[in-house]
């Protein structure tokens, strides 16, 4: 029986990142037919925004080198968004040629990760993104902006809040309609989440424009999600089965598992539109394809004996 807590949203929009953030970090290259089926199963389970792939350099992320084939082969369903990561104009050209309607650029809050992930400085990343957002918006695309390393960085340690809000504001000023705040290495705790979200609101960011993206390295992702919902957010990123990581941040493990998130939200009486049993069946199927069990506690609990 769901039991509500005061001050939480009635509905949460889940932004599913498994096919992109999850599979970009798999050692084995997953065949494109399996990726297509994975996305189609996620749609059948009720997810309505599914980050499908990345138009990055194939040498940087070989696991997603099939992005063009994947988007070509995917049967797109009306009402479902299939955003893709795009770092630069070359990536945008590829996305536009395939009729992609939603893209995401991805910035770093720290100099070290900007260099390692994008081969750019903090200012250089913004220079790279500027024509991407301008051209994408002119072509009618929606653009999400990620900020990585919002709560800690493996090379620089603590990250000052003002540094995070500065990069976030730069992305919004470029024309991003949504900002996803990433705990790339999963070290943050709820007090930090509260403080960062308050800082964004204090610099004039509407809370509706904010989303959170937690990796679950230290087991804090659900507590952090609750802190974000209490601060007024209603868009949360997660990855089916808890797949995930970042190839350029070694201490990053899987994202918050979508099943764990859905269990949590439904228990609070919050609507997600997701059929949890269908989602668990999808993650069990995917874990067989990957040859290892899902790290999600909810997947494990609901699939005993399979
Ligand atoms: P670069 O080496 O500086 O690239 O990489 P460049 O601009 O100097 O170009 C070099 C060559 O690459 C050129 O070819 C380009 O055409 C080609 P050449 O003229 O030498 O023959 N090239 C491309 N080819 C295909 N697609 C492209 C592309 N761009 C250039 N898009 C670059 C710069 C940004 C491309 C590279 O650093 C890169 O691809 N980085 C991506 C890293 C990545 O995908 N990381 C994981 C995603 S981020 C993440 O997971 C965090 C997140 O989940 C949030 C969180 O958890 O915090 C989002
Ligand atoms: Mg991530």
PDB file of C-alpha atoms in Angstrom, residues 38-291:
ATOM      1  CA  UNK A  38      16.621  -3.510 -25.314  1.00  0.00           C
ATOM      2  CA  UNK A  39      15.281  -0.063 -26.230  1.00  0.00           C
ATOM      3  CA  UNK A  40      12.067  -1.476 -27.677  1.00  0.00           C
ATOM      4  CA  UNK A  41      11.489  -3.528 -24.501  1.00  0.00           C
ATOM      5  CA  UNK A  42      12.060  -0.408 -22.370  1.00  0.00           C
ATOM      6  CA  UNK A  43       9.382   1.374 -24.399  1.00  0.00           C
ATOM      7  CA  UNK A  44       7.007  -1.577 -23.876  1.00  0.00           C
ATOM      8  CA  UNK A  45       7.665  -1.335 -20.119  1.00  0.00           C
ATOM      9  CA  UNK A  46       6.347   2.241 -20.197  1.00  0.00           C
ATOM     10  CA  UNK A  47       9.480   4.391 -20.333  1.00  0.00           C
ATOM     11  CA  UNK A  48       8.934   7.511 -22.451  1.00  0.00           C
ATOM     12  CA  UNK A  49      12.417   9.057 -22.636  1.00  0.00           C
ATOM     13  CA  UNK A  50      15.247   6.696 -23.469  1.00  0.00           C
ATOM     14  CA  UNK A  51      18.742   7.984 -24.150  1.00  0.00           C
ATOM     15  CA  UNK A  52      19.631   5.679 -26.996  1.00  0.00           C
ATOM     16  CA  UNK A  53      23.281   6.259 -27.891  1.00  0.00           C
ATOM     17  CA  UNK A  54      26.073   8.822 -28.441  1.00  0.00           C
ATOM     18  CA  UNK A  55      27.416  10.467 -31.564  1.00  0.00           C
ATOM     19  CA  UNK A  56      30.901  10.725 -30.099  1.00  0.00           C
ATOM     20  CA  UNK A  57      34.205   9.719 -31.641  1.00  0.00           C
ATOM     21  CA  UNK A  58      34.064   5.916 -32.171  1.00  0.00           C
ATOM     22  CA  UNK A  59      37.656   5.553 -30.964  1.00  0.00           C
ATOM     23  CA  UNK A  60      36.780   7.282 -27.688  1.00  0.00           C
ATOM     24  CA  UNK A  61      33.738   5.072 -27.008  1.00  0.00           C
ATOM     25  CA  UNK A  62      33.942   1.948 -29.209  1.00  0.00           C
ATOM     26  CA  UNK A  63      30.919   0.414 -27.447  1.00  0.00           C
ATOM     27  CA  UNK A  64      28.685   3.022 -29.132  1.00  0.00           C
ATOM     28  CA  UNK A  65      30.426   3.058 -32.519  1.00  0.00           C
ATOM     29  CA  UNK A  66      27.216   1.586 -33.977  1.00  0.00           C
ATOM     30  CA  UNK A  67      25.180   4.726 -33.162  1.00  0.00           C
ATOM     31  CA  UNK A  68      24.239   5.423 -36.769  1.00  0.00           C
ATOM     32  CA  UNK A  69      23.074   1.832 -37.431  1.00  0.00           C
ATOM     33  CA  UNK A  70      21.175   1.721 -34.131  1.00  0.00           C
ATOM     34  CA  UNK A  71      19.200   4.883 -34.841  1.00  0.00           C
ATOM     35  CA  UNK A  72      18.514   3.747 -38.396  1.00  0.00           C
ATOM     36  CA  UNK A  73      17.200   0.338 -37.269  1.00  0.00           C
ATOM     37  CA  UNK A  74      15.158   1.507 -34.281  1.00  0.00           C
ATOM     38  CA  UNK A  75      11.360   1.458 -34.730  1.00  0.00           C
ATOM     39  CA  UNK A  76      10.485   4.772 -33.157  1.00  0.00           C
ATOM     40  CA  UNK A  77       7.158   4.994 -31.326  1.00  0.00           C
ATOM     41  CA  UNK A  78       5.061   8.191 -31.241  1.00  0.00           C
ATOM     42  CA  UNK A  79       5.248   9.973 -27.905  1.00  0.00           C
ATOM     43  CA  UNK A  80       8.639   8.455 -27.024  1.00  0.00           C
ATOM     44  CA  UNK A  81      11.818  10.539 -27.093  1.00  0.00           C
ATOM     45  CA  UNK A  82      15.134   8.909 -27.981  1.00  0.00           C
ATOM     46  CA  UNK A  83      17.815  11.510 -27.148  1.00  0.00           C
ATOM     47  CA  UNK A  84      21.463  10.980 -28.072  1.00  0.00           C
ATOM     48  CA  UNK A  85      24.669  12.543 -26.740  1.00  0.00           C
ATOM     49  CA  UNK A  86      26.358  14.963 -29.107  1.00  0.00           C
ATOM     50  CA  UNK A  87      29.645  16.650 -28.146  1.00  0.00           C
ATOM     51  CA  UNK A  88      30.464  18.683 -31.249  1.00  0.00           C
ATOM     52  CA  UNK A  89      29.368  19.740 -34.731  1.00  0.00           C
ATOM     53  CA  UNK A  90      30.582  16.495 -36.312  1.00  0.00           C
ATOM     54  CA  UNK A  91      28.319  14.597 -33.895  1.00  0.00           C
ATOM     55  CA  UNK A  92      25.425  16.957 -34.647  1.00  0.00           C
ATOM     56  CA  UNK A  93      25.794  16.398 -38.391  1.00  0.00           C
ATOM     57  CA  UNK A  94      25.513  12.646 -37.807  1.00  0.00           C
ATOM     58  CA  UNK A  95      22.440  13.077 -35.575  1.00  0.00           C
ATOM     59  CA  UNK A  96      20.682  15.459 -37.983  1.00  0.00           C
ATOM     60  CA  UNK A  97      21.287  13.120 -40.933  1.00  0.00           C
ATOM     61  CA  UNK A  98      19.355  10.411 -39.060  1.00  0.00           C
ATOM     62  CA  UNK A  99      16.418  12.596 -38.002  1.00  0.00           C
ATOM     63  CA  UNK A 100      17.280  12.630 -34.286  1.00  0.00           C
ATOM     64  CA  UNK A 101      14.991  15.165 -32.565  1.00  0.00           C
ATOM     65  CA  UNK A 102      16.515  15.350 -29.058  1.00  0.00           C
ATOM     66  CA  UNK A 103      20.185  15.707 -28.193  1.00  0.00           C
ATOM     67  CA  UNK A 104      22.252  16.187 -25.045  1.00  0.00           C
ATOM     68  CA  UNK A 105      25.556  17.975 -24.699  1.00  0.00           C
ATOM     69  CA  UNK A 106      27.761  17.015 -21.762  1.00  0.00           C
ATOM     70  CA  UNK A 107      29.990  19.414 -19.899  1.00  0.00           C
ATOM     71  CA  UNK A 108      32.289  18.960 -16.922  1.00  0.00           C
ATOM     72  CA  UNK A 109      32.337  21.061 -13.759  1.00  0.00           C
ATOM     73  CA  UNK A 110      36.073  20.387 -13.424  1.00  0.00           C
ATOM     74  CA  UNK A 111      39.061  21.133 -15.612  1.00  0.00           C
ATOM     75  CA  UNK A 112      40.500  17.603 -15.145  1.00  0.00           C
ATOM     76  CA  UNK A 113      37.418  15.787 -16.386  1.00  0.00           C
ATOM     77  CA  UNK A 114      36.844  18.268 -19.236  1.00  0.00           C
ATOM     78  CA  UNK A 115      40.331  17.366 -20.458  1.00  0.00           C
ATOM     79  CA  UNK A 116      39.945  13.615 -19.979  1.00  0.00           C
ATOM     80  CA  UNK A 117      36.409  13.270 -21.351  1.00  0.00           C
ATOM     81  CA  UNK A 118      36.321  15.919 -24.076  1.00  0.00           C
ATOM     82  CA  UNK A 119      39.956  16.837 -24.737  1.00  0.00           C
ATOM     83  CA  UNK A 120      38.970  20.448 -23.975  1.00  0.00           C
ATOM     84  CA  UNK A 121      39.471  23.021 -21.200  1.00  0.00           C
ATOM     85  CA  UNK A 122      36.545  24.321 -19.123  1.00  0.00           C
ATOM     86  CA  UNK A 123      36.190  27.266 -21.500  1.00  0.00           C
ATOM     87  CA  UNK A 124      37.018  25.141 -24.550  1.00  0.00           C
ATOM     88  CA  UNK A 125      34.075  22.828 -23.903  1.00  0.00           C
ATOM     89  CA  UNK A 126      31.660  25.801 -24.041  1.00  0.00           C
ATOM     90  CA  UNK A 127      33.245  27.010 -27.293  1.00  0.00           C
ATOM     91  CA  UNK A 128      32.744  23.503 -28.721  1.00  0.00           C
ATOM     92  CA  UNK A 129      29.083  23.334 -27.598  1.00  0.00           C
ATOM     93  CA  UNK A 130      28.009  26.824 -28.731  1.00  0.00           C
ATOM     94  CA  UNK A 131      27.482  26.050 -32.449  1.00  0.00           C
ATOM     95  CA  UNK A 132      25.968  22.656 -31.570  1.00  0.00           C
ATOM     96  CA  UNK A 133      23.203  24.204 -29.477  1.00  0.00           C
ATOM     97  CA  UNK A 134      22.657  27.103 -31.888  1.00  0.00           C
ATOM     98  CA  UNK A 135      22.293  24.842 -34.942  1.00  0.00           C
ATOM     99  CA  UNK A 136      20.264  22.192 -33.088  1.00  0.00           C
ATOM    100  CA  UNK A 137      17.783  24.764 -31.781  1.00  0.00           C
ATOM    101  CA  UNK A 138      17.482  26.353 -35.233  1.00  0.00           C
ATOM    102  CA  UNK A 139      16.624  22.889 -36.609  1.00  0.00           C
ATOM    103  CA  UNK A 140      13.899  22.464 -33.960  1.00  0.00           C
ATOM    104  CA  UNK A 141      15.706  19.959 -31.738  1.00  0.00           C
ATOM    105  CA  UNK A 142      15.521  19.911 -27.946  1.00  0.00           C
ATOM    106  CA  UNK A 143      18.867  20.159 -26.163  1.00  0.00           C
ATOM    107  CA  UNK A 144      19.588  18.844 -22.676  1.00  0.00           C
ATOM    108  CA  UNK A 145      22.813  19.832 -20.909  1.00  0.00           C
ATOM    109  CA  UNK A 146      24.687  17.572 -18.519  1.00  0.00           C
ATOM    110  CA  UNK A 147      27.114  18.807 -15.902  1.00  0.00           C
ATOM    111  CA  UNK A 148      29.435  16.035 -14.673  1.00  0.00           C
ATOM    112  CA  UNK A 149      31.417  15.832 -11.409  1.00  0.00           C
ATOM    113  CA  UNK A 150      28.919  18.024  -9.524  1.00  0.00           C
ATOM    114  CA  UNK A 151      29.598  16.430  -6.136  1.00  0.00           C
ATOM    115  CA  UNK A 152      33.228  15.354  -6.308  1.00  0.00           C
ATOM    116  CA  UNK A 153      35.950  14.568  -8.817  1.00  0.00           C
ATOM    117  CA  UNK A 154      38.467  11.685  -8.703  1.00  0.00           C
ATOM    118  CA  UNK A 155      41.407  13.989  -9.590  1.00  0.00           C
ATOM    119  CA  UNK A 156      40.375  17.250  -7.873  1.00  0.00           C
ATOM    120  CA  UNK A 157      38.393  16.025  -4.826  1.00  0.00           C
ATOM    121  CA  UNK A 158      35.688  18.408  -3.601  1.00  0.00           C
ATOM    122  CA  UNK A 159      34.125  20.602  -6.280  1.00  0.00           C
ATOM    123  CA  UNK A 160      33.062  24.110  -5.208  1.00  0.00           C
ATOM    124  CA  UNK A 161      29.334  24.729  -5.703  1.00  0.00           C
ATOM    125  CA  UNK A 162      30.017  28.032  -7.488  1.00  0.00           C
ATOM    126  CA  UNK A 163      32.047  26.150 -10.094  1.00  0.00           C
ATOM    127  CA  UNK A 164      29.099  23.811 -10.773  1.00  0.00           C
ATOM    128  CA  UNK A 165      26.511  26.592 -11.014  1.00  0.00           C
ATOM    129  CA  UNK A 166      28.792  28.574 -13.316  1.00  0.00           C
ATOM    130  CA  UNK A 167      29.056  25.716 -15.832  1.00  0.00           C
ATOM    131  CA  UNK A 168      25.338  24.918 -15.472  1.00  0.00           C
ATOM    132  CA  UNK A 169      24.351  28.520 -16.136  1.00  0.00           C
ATOM    133  CA  UNK A 170      26.639  28.597 -19.183  1.00  0.00           C
ATOM    134  CA  UNK A 171      24.752  25.609 -20.651  1.00  0.00           C
ATOM    135  CA  UNK A 172      21.352  27.187 -19.960  1.00  0.00           C
ATOM    136  CA  UNK A 173      22.539  30.474 -21.474  1.00  0.00           C
ATOM    137  CA  UNK A 174      23.611  28.599 -24.619  1.00  0.00           C
ATOM    138  CA  UNK A 175      19.971  27.432 -24.985  1.00  0.00           C
ATOM    139  CA  UNK A 176      19.664  24.098 -23.164  1.00  0.00           C
ATOM    140  CA  UNK A 177      16.111  23.544 -21.949  1.00  0.00           C
ATOM    141  CA  UNK A 178      17.056  21.073 -19.221  1.00  0.00           C
ATOM    142  CA  UNK A 179      20.106  20.649 -17.006  1.00  0.00           C
ATOM    143  CA  UNK A 180      21.009  17.250 -15.596  1.00  0.00           C
ATOM    144  CA  UNK A 181      23.328  17.419 -12.594  1.00  0.00           C
ATOM    145  CA  UNK A 182      25.626  14.406 -12.565  1.00  0.00           C
ATOM    146  CA  UNK A 183      27.210  12.653  -9.625  1.00  0.00           C
ATOM    147  CA  UNK A 184      29.509  10.870 -12.044  1.00  0.00           C
ATOM    148  CA  UNK A 185      31.418   8.947  -9.364  1.00  0.00           C
ATOM    149  CA  UNK A 186      28.526   8.507  -6.925  1.00  0.00           C
ATOM    150  CA  UNK A 187      30.084  10.173  -3.880  1.00  0.00           C
ATOM    151  CA  UNK A 188      27.435  12.793  -3.030  1.00  0.00           C
ATOM    152  CA  UNK A 189      25.106  12.739  -0.010  1.00  0.00           C
ATOM    153  CA  UNK A 190      21.675  14.367   0.502  1.00  0.00           C
ATOM    154  CA  UNK A 191      22.926  17.540   2.220  1.00  0.00           C
ATOM    155  CA  UNK A 192      25.116  18.268  -0.788  1.00  0.00           C
ATOM    156  CA  UNK A 193      22.197  17.670  -3.147  1.00  0.00           C
ATOM    157  CA  UNK A 194      20.032  20.083  -1.173  1.00  0.00           C
ATOM    158  CA  UNK A 195      22.789  22.734  -1.130  1.00  0.00           C
ATOM    159  CA  UNK A 196      23.528  22.459  -4.858  1.00  0.00           C
ATOM    160  CA  UNK A 197      19.876  22.629  -5.899  1.00  0.00           C
ATOM    161  CA  UNK A 198      19.305  25.616  -3.632  1.00  0.00           C
ATOM    162  CA  UNK A 199      22.343  27.330  -5.182  1.00  0.00           C
ATOM    163  CA  UNK A 200      20.911  26.827  -8.684  1.00  0.00           C
ATOM    164  CA  UNK A 201      17.557  28.275  -7.609  1.00  0.00           C
ATOM    165  CA  UNK A 202      19.385  31.193  -5.951  1.00  0.00           C
ATOM    166  CA  UNK A 203      21.034  32.080  -9.286  1.00  0.00           C
ATOM    167  CA  UNK A 204      17.620  32.144 -10.986  1.00  0.00           C
ATOM    168  CA  UNK A 205      17.263  28.607 -12.365  1.00  0.00           C
ATOM    169  CA  UNK A 206      13.671  27.330 -12.454  1.00  0.00           C
ATOM    170  CA  UNK A 207      13.493  24.029 -10.584  1.00  0.00           C
ATOM    171  CA  UNK A 208      11.487  22.563 -13.514  1.00  0.00           C
ATOM    172  CA  UNK A 209      14.613  22.914 -15.671  1.00  0.00           C
ATOM    173  CA  UNK A 210      16.679  20.691 -13.371  1.00  0.00           C
ATOM    174  CA  UNK A 211      17.177  16.919 -13.367  1.00  0.00           C
ATOM    175  CA  UNK A 212      19.478  14.687 -11.326  1.00  0.00           C
ATOM    176  CA  UNK A 213      21.782  11.930 -12.555  1.00  0.00           C
ATOM    177  CA  UNK A 214      23.160   9.744  -9.788  1.00  0.00           C
ATOM    178  CA  UNK A 215      25.644   6.938 -10.068  1.00  0.00           C
ATOM    179  CA  UNK A 216      25.273   4.536  -7.142  1.00  0.00           C
ATOM    180  CA  UNK A 217      28.926   3.855  -6.318  1.00  0.00           C
ATOM    181  CA  UNK A 218      28.545   4.574  -2.591  1.00  0.00           C
ATOM    182  CA  UNK A 219      24.906   3.452  -2.330  1.00  0.00           C
ATOM    183  CA  UNK A 220      23.611   7.015  -1.926  1.00  0.00           C
ATOM    184  CA  UNK A 221      21.605   7.385  -5.127  1.00  0.00           C
ATOM    185  CA  UNK A 222      18.114   6.780  -3.707  1.00  0.00           C
ATOM    186  CA  UNK A 223      18.648   9.000  -0.652  1.00  0.00           C
ATOM    187  CA  UNK A 224      19.966  11.672  -2.951  1.00  0.00           C
ATOM    188  CA  UNK A 225      16.936  11.270  -5.208  1.00  0.00           C
ATOM    189  CA  UNK A 226      14.579  11.790  -2.281  1.00  0.00           C
ATOM    190  CA  UNK A 227      16.471  14.970  -1.340  1.00  0.00           C
ATOM    191  CA  UNK A 228      16.063  16.197  -4.929  1.00  0.00           C
ATOM    192  CA  UNK A 229      12.318  15.460  -4.953  1.00  0.00           C
ATOM    193  CA  UNK A 230      11.949  17.305  -1.651  1.00  0.00           C
ATOM    194  CA  UNK A 231      13.668  20.281  -3.301  1.00  0.00           C
ATOM    195  CA  UNK A 232      10.966  20.296  -6.009  1.00  0.00           C
ATOM    196  CA  UNK A 233      12.551  18.309  -8.862  1.00  0.00           C
ATOM    197  CA  UNK A 234      10.498  15.840 -10.851  1.00  0.00           C
ATOM    198  CA  UNK A 235      12.911  14.517 -13.496  1.00  0.00           C
ATOM    199  CA  UNK A 236      15.286  11.729 -12.484  1.00  0.00           C
ATOM    200  CA  UNK A 237      17.839   9.840 -14.606  1.00  0.00           C
ATOM    201  CA  UNK A 238      18.321   6.121 -14.066  1.00  0.00           C
ATOM    202  CA  UNK A 239      19.502   3.031 -15.851  1.00  0.00           C
ATOM    203  CA  UNK A 240      17.574  -0.235 -16.258  1.00  0.00           C
ATOM    204  CA  UNK A 241      19.203  -2.946 -14.184  1.00  0.00           C
ATOM    205  CA  UNK A 242      21.736  -0.458 -12.768  1.00  0.00           C
ATOM    206  CA  UNK A 243      23.978  -0.731 -15.814  1.00  0.00           C
ATOM    207  CA  UNK A 244      26.472   2.017 -16.225  1.00  0.00           C
ATOM    208  CA  UNK A 245      29.590   4.002 -15.620  1.00  0.00           C
ATOM    209  CA  UNK A 246      31.816   6.318 -17.541  1.00  0.00           C
ATOM    210  CA  UNK A 247      34.824   5.053 -19.481  1.00  0.00           C
ATOM    211  CA  UNK A 248      36.774   8.245 -18.683  1.00  0.00           C
ATOM    212  CA  UNK A 249      36.106   8.235 -14.912  1.00  0.00           C
ATOM    213  CA  UNK A 250      37.367   4.955 -13.515  1.00  0.00           C
ATOM    214  CA  UNK A 251      35.679   5.323 -10.162  1.00  0.00           C
ATOM    215  CA  UNK A 252      32.234   5.612 -11.795  1.00  0.00           C
ATOM    216  CA  UNK A 253      30.062   2.507 -11.439  1.00  0.00           C
ATOM    217  CA  UNK A 254      26.466   1.888 -12.442  1.00  0.00           C
ATOM    218  CA  UNK A 255      23.722   4.495 -12.430  1.00  0.00           C
ATOM    219  CA  UNK A 256      20.835   4.383 -10.009  1.00  0.00           C
ATOM    220  CA  UNK A 257      18.840   1.334 -11.193  1.00  0.00           C
ATOM    221  CA  UNK A 258      15.501   2.244 -12.770  1.00  0.00           C
ATOM    222  CA  UNK A 259      13.846  -0.679 -10.931  1.00  0.00           C
ATOM    223  CA  UNK A 260      15.099   0.602  -7.545  1.00  0.00           C
ATOM    224  CA  UNK A 261      13.838   4.075  -8.435  1.00  0.00           C
ATOM    225  CA  UNK A 262      10.420   2.809  -9.564  1.00  0.00           C
ATOM    226  CA  UNK A 263       9.988   0.682  -6.414  1.00  0.00           C
ATOM    227  CA  UNK A 264      10.849   3.729  -4.295  1.00  0.00           C
ATOM    228  CA  UNK A 265       8.515   6.086  -6.180  1.00  0.00           C
ATOM    229  CA  UNK A 266       5.558   3.699  -6.374  1.00  0.00           C
ATOM    230  CA  UNK A 267       5.954   3.026  -2.636  1.00  0.00           C
ATOM    231  CA  UNK A 268       5.559   6.777  -2.112  1.00  0.00           C
ATOM    232  CA  UNK A 269       2.429   6.810  -4.289  1.00  0.00           C
ATOM    233  CA  UNK A 270       4.254   8.677  -7.088  1.00  0.00           C
ATOM    234  CA  UNK A 271       3.206   7.811 -10.639  1.00  0.00           C
ATOM    235  CA  UNK A 272       5.890   6.869 -13.199  1.00  0.00           C
ATOM    236  CA  UNK A 273       3.915   5.123 -15.960  1.00  0.00           C
ATOM    237  CA  UNK A 274       6.337   2.190 -15.700  1.00  0.00           C
ATOM    238  CA  UNK A 275       5.289  -1.470 -15.516  1.00  0.00           C
ATOM    239  CA  UNK A 276       7.859  -2.685 -12.976  1.00  0.00           C
ATOM    240  CA  UNK A 277       7.432  -6.399 -13.710  1.00  0.00           C
ATOM    241  CA  UNK A 278       7.973  -5.857 -17.440  1.00  0.00           C
ATOM    242  CA  UNK A 279      11.032  -3.762 -16.655  1.00  0.00           C
ATOM    243  CA  UNK A 280      12.515  -6.439 -14.377  1.00  0.00           C
ATOM    244  CA  UNK A 281      11.958  -9.065 -17.124  1.00  0.00           C
ATOM    245  CA  UNK A 282      13.847  -6.763 -19.516  1.00  0.00           C
ATOM    246  CA  UNK A 283      16.793  -6.412 -17.135  1.00  0.00           C
ATOM    247  CA  UNK A 284      16.918 -10.167 -16.491  1.00  0.00           C
ATOM    248  CA  UNK A 285      16.962 -10.709 -20.264  1.00  0.00           C
ATOM    249  CA  UNK A 286      19.709  -8.066 -20.646  1.00  0.00           C
ATOM    250  CA  UNK A 287      21.819  -9.524 -17.857  1.00  0.00           C
ATOM    251  CA  UNK A 288      21.692 -12.910 -19.622  1.00  0.00           C
ATOM    252  CA  UNK A 289      22.823 -11.205 -22.840  1.00  0.00           C
ATOM    253  CA  UNK A 290      25.696  -9.561 -20.926  1.00  0.00           C
ATOM    254  CA  UNK A 291      26.571 -12.736 -19.029  1.00  0.00           C
TER     255      UNK A 291
END
